[in-house]
PDB file of N, CA and C in Angstrom:
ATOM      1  N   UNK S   1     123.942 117.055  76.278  1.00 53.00           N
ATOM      2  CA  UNK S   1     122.854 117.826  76.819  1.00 53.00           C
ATOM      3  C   UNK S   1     123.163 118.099  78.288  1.00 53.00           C
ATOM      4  N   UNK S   2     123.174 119.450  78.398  1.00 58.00           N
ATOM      5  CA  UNK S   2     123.282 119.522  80.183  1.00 58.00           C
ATOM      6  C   UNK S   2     122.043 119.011  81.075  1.00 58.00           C
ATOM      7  N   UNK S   3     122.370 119.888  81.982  1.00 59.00           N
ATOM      8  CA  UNK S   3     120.669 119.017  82.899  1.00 59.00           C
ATOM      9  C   UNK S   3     120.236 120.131  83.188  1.00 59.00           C
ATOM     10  N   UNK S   4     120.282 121.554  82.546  1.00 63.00           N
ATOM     11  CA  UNK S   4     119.051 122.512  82.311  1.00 63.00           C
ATOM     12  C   UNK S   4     118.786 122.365  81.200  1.00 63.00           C
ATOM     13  N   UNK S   5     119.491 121.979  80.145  1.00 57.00           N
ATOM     14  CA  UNK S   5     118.684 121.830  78.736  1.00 57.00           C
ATOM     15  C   UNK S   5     117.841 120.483  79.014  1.00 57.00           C
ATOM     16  N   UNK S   6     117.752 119.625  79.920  1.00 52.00           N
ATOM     17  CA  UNK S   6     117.126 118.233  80.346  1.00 52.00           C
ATOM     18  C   UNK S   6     115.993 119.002  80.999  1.00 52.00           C
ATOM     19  N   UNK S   7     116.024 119.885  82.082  1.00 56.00           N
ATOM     20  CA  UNK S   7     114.543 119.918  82.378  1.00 56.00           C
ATOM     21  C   UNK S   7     113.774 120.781  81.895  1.00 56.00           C
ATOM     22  N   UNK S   8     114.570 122.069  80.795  1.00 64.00           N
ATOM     23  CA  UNK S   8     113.681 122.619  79.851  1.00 64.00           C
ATOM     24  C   UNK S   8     112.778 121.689  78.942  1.00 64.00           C
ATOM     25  N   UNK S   9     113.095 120.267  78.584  1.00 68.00           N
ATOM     26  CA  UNK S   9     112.436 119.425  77.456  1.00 68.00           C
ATOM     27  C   UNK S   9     112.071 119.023  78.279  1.00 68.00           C
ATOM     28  N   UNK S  10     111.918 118.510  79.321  1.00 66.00           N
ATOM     29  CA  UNK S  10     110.884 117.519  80.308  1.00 66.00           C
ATOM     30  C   UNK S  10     111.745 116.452  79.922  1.00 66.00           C
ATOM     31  N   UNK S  11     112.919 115.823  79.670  1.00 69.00           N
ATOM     32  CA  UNK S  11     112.816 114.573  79.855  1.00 69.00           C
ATOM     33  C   UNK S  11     113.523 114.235  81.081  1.00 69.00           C
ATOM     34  N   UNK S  12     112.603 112.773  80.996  1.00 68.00           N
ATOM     35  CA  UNK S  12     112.938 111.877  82.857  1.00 68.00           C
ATOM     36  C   UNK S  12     114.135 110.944  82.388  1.00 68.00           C
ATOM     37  N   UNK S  13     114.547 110.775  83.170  1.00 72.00           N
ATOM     38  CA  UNK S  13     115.611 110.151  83.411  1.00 72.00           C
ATOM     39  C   UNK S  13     115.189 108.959  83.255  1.00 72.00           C
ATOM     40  N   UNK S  14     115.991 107.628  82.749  1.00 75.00           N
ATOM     41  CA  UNK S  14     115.197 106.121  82.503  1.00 75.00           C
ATOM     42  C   UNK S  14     115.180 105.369  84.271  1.00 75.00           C
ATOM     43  N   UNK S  15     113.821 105.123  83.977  1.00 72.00           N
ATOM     44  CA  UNK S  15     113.231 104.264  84.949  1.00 72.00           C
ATOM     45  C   UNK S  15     112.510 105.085  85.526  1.00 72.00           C
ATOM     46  N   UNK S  16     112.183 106.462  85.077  1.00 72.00           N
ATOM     47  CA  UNK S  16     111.228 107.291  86.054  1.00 72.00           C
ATOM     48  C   UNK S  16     109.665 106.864  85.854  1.00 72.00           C
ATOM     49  N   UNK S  17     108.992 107.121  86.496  1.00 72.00           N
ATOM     50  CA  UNK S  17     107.753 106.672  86.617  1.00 72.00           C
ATOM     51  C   UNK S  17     106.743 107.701  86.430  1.00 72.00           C
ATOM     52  N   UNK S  18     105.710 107.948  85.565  1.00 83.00           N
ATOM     53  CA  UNK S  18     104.767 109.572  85.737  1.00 83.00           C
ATOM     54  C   UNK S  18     103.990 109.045  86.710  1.00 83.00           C
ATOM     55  N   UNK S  19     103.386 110.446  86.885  1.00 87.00           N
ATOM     56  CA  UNK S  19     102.401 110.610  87.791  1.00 87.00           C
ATOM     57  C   UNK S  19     101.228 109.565  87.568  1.00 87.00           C
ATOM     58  N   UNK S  20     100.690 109.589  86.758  1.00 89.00           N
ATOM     59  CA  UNK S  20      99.934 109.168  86.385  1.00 89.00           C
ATOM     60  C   UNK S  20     100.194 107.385  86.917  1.00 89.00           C
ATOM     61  N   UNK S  21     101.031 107.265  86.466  1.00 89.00           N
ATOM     62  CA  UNK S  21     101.345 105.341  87.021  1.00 89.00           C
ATOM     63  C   UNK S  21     101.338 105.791  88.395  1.00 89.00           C
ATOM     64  N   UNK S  22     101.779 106.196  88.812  1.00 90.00           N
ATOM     65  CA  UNK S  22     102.143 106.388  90.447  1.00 90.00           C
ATOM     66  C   UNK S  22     100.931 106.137  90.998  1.00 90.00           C
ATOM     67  N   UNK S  23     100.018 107.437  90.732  1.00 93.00           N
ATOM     68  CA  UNK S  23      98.747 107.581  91.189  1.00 93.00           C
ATOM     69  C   UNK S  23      97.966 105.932  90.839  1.00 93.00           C
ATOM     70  N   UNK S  24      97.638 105.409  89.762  1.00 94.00           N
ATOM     71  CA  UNK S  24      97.579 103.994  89.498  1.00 94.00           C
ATOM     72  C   UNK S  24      97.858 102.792  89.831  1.00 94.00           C
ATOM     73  N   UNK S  25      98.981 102.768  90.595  1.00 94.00           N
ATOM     74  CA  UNK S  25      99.769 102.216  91.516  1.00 94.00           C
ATOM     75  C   UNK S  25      99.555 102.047  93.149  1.00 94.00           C
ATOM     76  N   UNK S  26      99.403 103.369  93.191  1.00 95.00           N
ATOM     77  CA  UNK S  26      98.960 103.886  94.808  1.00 95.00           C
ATOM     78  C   UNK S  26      97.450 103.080  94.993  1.00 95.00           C
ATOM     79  N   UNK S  27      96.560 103.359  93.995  1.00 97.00           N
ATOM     80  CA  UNK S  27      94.875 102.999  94.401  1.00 97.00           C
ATOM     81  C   UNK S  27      94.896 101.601  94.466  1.00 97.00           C
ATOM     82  N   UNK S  28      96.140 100.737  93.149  1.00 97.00           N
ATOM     83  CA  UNK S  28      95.953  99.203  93.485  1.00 97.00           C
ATOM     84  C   UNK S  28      96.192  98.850  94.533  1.00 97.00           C
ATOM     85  N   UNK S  29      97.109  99.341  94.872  1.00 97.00           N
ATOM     86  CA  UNK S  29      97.782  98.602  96.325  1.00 97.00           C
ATOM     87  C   UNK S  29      96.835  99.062  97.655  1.00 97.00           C
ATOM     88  N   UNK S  30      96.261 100.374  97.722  1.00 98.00           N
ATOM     89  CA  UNK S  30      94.784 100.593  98.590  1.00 98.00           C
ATOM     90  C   UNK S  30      93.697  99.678  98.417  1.00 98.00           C
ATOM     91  N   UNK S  31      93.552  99.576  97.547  1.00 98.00           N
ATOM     92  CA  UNK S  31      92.349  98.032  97.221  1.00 98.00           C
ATOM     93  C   UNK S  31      92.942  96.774  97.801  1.00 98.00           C
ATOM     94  N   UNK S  32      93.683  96.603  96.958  1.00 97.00           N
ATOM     95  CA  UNK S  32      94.462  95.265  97.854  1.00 97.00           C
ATOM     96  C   UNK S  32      94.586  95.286  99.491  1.00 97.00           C
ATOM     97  N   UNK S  33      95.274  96.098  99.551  1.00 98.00           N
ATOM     98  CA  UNK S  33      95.244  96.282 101.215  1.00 98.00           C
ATOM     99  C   UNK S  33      93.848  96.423 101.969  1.00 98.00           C
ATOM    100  N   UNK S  34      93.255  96.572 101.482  1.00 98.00           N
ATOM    101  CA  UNK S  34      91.521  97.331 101.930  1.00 98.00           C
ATOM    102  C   UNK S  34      90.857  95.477 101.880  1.00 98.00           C
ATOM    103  N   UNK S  35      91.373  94.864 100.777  1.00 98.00           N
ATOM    104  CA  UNK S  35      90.662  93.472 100.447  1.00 98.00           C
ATOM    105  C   UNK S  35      91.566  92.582 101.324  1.00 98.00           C
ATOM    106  N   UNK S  36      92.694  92.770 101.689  1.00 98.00           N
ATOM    107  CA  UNK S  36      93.603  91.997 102.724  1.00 98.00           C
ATOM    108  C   UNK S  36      92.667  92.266 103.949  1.00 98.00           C
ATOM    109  N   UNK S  37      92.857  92.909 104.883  1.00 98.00           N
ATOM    110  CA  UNK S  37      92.006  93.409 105.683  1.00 98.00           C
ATOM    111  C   UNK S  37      90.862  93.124 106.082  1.00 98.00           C
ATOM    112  N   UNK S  38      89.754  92.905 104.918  1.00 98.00           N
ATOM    113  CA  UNK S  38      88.324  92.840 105.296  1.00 98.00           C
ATOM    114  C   UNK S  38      88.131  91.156 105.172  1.00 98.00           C
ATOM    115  N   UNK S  39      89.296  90.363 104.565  1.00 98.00           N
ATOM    116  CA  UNK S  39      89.376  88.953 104.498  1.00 98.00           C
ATOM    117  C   UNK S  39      89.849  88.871 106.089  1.00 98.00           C
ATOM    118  N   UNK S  40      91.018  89.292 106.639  1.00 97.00           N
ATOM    119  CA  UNK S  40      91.589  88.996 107.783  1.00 97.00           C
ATOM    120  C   UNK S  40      90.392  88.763 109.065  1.00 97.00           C
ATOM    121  N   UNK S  41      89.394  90.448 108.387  1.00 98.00           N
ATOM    122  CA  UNK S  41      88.658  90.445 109.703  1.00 98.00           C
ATOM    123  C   UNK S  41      87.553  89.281 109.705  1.00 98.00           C
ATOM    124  N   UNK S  42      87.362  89.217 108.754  1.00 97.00           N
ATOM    125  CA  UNK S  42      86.262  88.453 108.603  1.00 97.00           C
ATOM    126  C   UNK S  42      86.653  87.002 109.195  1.00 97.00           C
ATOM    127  N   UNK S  43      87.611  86.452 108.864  1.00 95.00           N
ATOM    128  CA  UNK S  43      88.412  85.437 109.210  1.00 95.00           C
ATOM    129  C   UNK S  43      87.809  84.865 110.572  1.00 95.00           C
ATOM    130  N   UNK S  44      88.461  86.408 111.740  1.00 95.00           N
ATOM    131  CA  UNK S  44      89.377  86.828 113.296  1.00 95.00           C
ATOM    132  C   UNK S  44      87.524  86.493 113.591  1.00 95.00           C
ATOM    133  N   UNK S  45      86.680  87.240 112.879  1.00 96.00           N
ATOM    134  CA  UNK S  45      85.449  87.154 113.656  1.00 96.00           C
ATOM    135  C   UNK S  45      84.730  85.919 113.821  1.00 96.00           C
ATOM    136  N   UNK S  46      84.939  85.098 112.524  1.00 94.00           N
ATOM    137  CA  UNK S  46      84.199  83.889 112.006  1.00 94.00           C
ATOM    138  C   UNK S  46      84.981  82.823 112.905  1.00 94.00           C
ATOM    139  N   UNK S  47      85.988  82.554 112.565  1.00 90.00           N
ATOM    140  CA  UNK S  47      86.645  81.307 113.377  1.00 90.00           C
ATOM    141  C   UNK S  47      86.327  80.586 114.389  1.00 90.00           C
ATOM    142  N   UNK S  48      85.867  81.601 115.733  1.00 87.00           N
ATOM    143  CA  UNK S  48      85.176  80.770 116.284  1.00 87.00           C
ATOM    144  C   UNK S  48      83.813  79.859 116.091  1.00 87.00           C
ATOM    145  N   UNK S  49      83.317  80.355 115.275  1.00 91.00           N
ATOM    146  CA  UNK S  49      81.908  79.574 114.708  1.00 91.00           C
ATOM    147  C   UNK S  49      82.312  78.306 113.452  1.00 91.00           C
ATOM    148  N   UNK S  50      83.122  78.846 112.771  1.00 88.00           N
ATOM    149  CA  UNK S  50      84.213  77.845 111.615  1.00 88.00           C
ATOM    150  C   UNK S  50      84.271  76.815 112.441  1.00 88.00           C
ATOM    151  N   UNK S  51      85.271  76.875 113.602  1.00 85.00           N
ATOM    152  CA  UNK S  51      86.049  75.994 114.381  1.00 85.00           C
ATOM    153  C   UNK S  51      84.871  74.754 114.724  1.00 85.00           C
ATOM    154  N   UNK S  52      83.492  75.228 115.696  1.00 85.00           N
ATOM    155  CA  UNK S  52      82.701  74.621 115.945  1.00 85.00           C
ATOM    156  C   UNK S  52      82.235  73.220 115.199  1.00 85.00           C
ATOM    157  N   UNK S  53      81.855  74.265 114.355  1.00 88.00           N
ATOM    158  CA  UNK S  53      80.942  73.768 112.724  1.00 88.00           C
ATOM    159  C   UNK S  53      81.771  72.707 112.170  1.00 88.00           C
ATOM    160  N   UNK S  54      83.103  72.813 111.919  1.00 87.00           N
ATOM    161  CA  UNK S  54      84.218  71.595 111.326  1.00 87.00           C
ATOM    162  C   UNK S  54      84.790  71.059 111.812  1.00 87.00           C
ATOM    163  N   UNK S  55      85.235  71.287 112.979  1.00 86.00           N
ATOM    164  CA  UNK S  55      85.874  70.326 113.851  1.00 86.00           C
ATOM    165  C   UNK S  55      85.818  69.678 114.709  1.00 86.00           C
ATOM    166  N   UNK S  56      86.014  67.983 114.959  1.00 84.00           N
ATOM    167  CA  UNK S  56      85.059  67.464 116.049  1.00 84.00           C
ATOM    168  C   UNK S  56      86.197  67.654 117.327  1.00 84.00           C
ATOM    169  N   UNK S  57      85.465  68.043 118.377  1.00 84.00           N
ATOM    170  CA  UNK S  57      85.790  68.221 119.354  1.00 84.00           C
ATOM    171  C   UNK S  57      86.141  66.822 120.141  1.00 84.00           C
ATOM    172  N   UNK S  58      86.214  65.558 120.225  1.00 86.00           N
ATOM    173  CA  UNK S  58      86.668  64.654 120.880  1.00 86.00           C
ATOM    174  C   UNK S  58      87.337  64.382 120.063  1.00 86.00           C
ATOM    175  N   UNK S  59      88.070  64.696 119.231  1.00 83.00           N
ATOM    176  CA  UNK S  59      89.503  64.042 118.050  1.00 83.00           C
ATOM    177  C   UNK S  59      90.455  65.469 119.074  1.00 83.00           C
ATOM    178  N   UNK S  60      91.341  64.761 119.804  1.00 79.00           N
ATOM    179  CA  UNK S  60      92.170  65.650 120.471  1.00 79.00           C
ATOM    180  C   UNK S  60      92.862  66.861 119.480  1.00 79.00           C
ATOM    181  N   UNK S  61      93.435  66.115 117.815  1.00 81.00           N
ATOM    182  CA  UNK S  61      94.154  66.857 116.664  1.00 81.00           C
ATOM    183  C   UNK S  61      93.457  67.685 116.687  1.00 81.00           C
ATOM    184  N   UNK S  62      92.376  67.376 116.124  1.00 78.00           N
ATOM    185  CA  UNK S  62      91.621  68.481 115.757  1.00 78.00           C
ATOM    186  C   UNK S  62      90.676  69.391 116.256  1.00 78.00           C
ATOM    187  N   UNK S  63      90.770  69.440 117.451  1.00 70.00           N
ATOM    188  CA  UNK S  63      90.246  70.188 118.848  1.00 70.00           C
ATOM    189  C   UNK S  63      91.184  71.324 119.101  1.00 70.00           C
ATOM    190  N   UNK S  64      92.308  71.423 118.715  1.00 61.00           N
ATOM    191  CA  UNK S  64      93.424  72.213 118.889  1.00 61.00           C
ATOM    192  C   UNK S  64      92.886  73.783 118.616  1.00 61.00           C
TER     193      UNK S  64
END
């Protein structure tokens, strides 16, 4: 088969990926990243109040 009789039939080459996964692919990894993120911030904001709340401050270790 040449490779105009290949893209008259549509076929992909092995390991190609459709659109369709791609697009599927793309939104998981936006969620994930979007849920990385809103954990991080939440984290960056809280910590100082975390820190307070759990750790005793005259234990030098754990004053750090």
């Amino acid at each position: 088969m040449t490779q105009s009789a290949a893209v008259r039939n549509n076929v992909h080459p092995p390991g190609a990926v459709d659109s369709k996964q791609s697009r599927r692919s793309l939104r998981a990894s936006t969620i994930g990243q979007l849920l990385e993120w809103y954990e991080w911030s939440s984290y960056a904001v809280f910590a100082p109040f975390i820190a307070v709340a759990m750790f005793d401050k005259s234990n030098p270790a754990s004053a750090l």
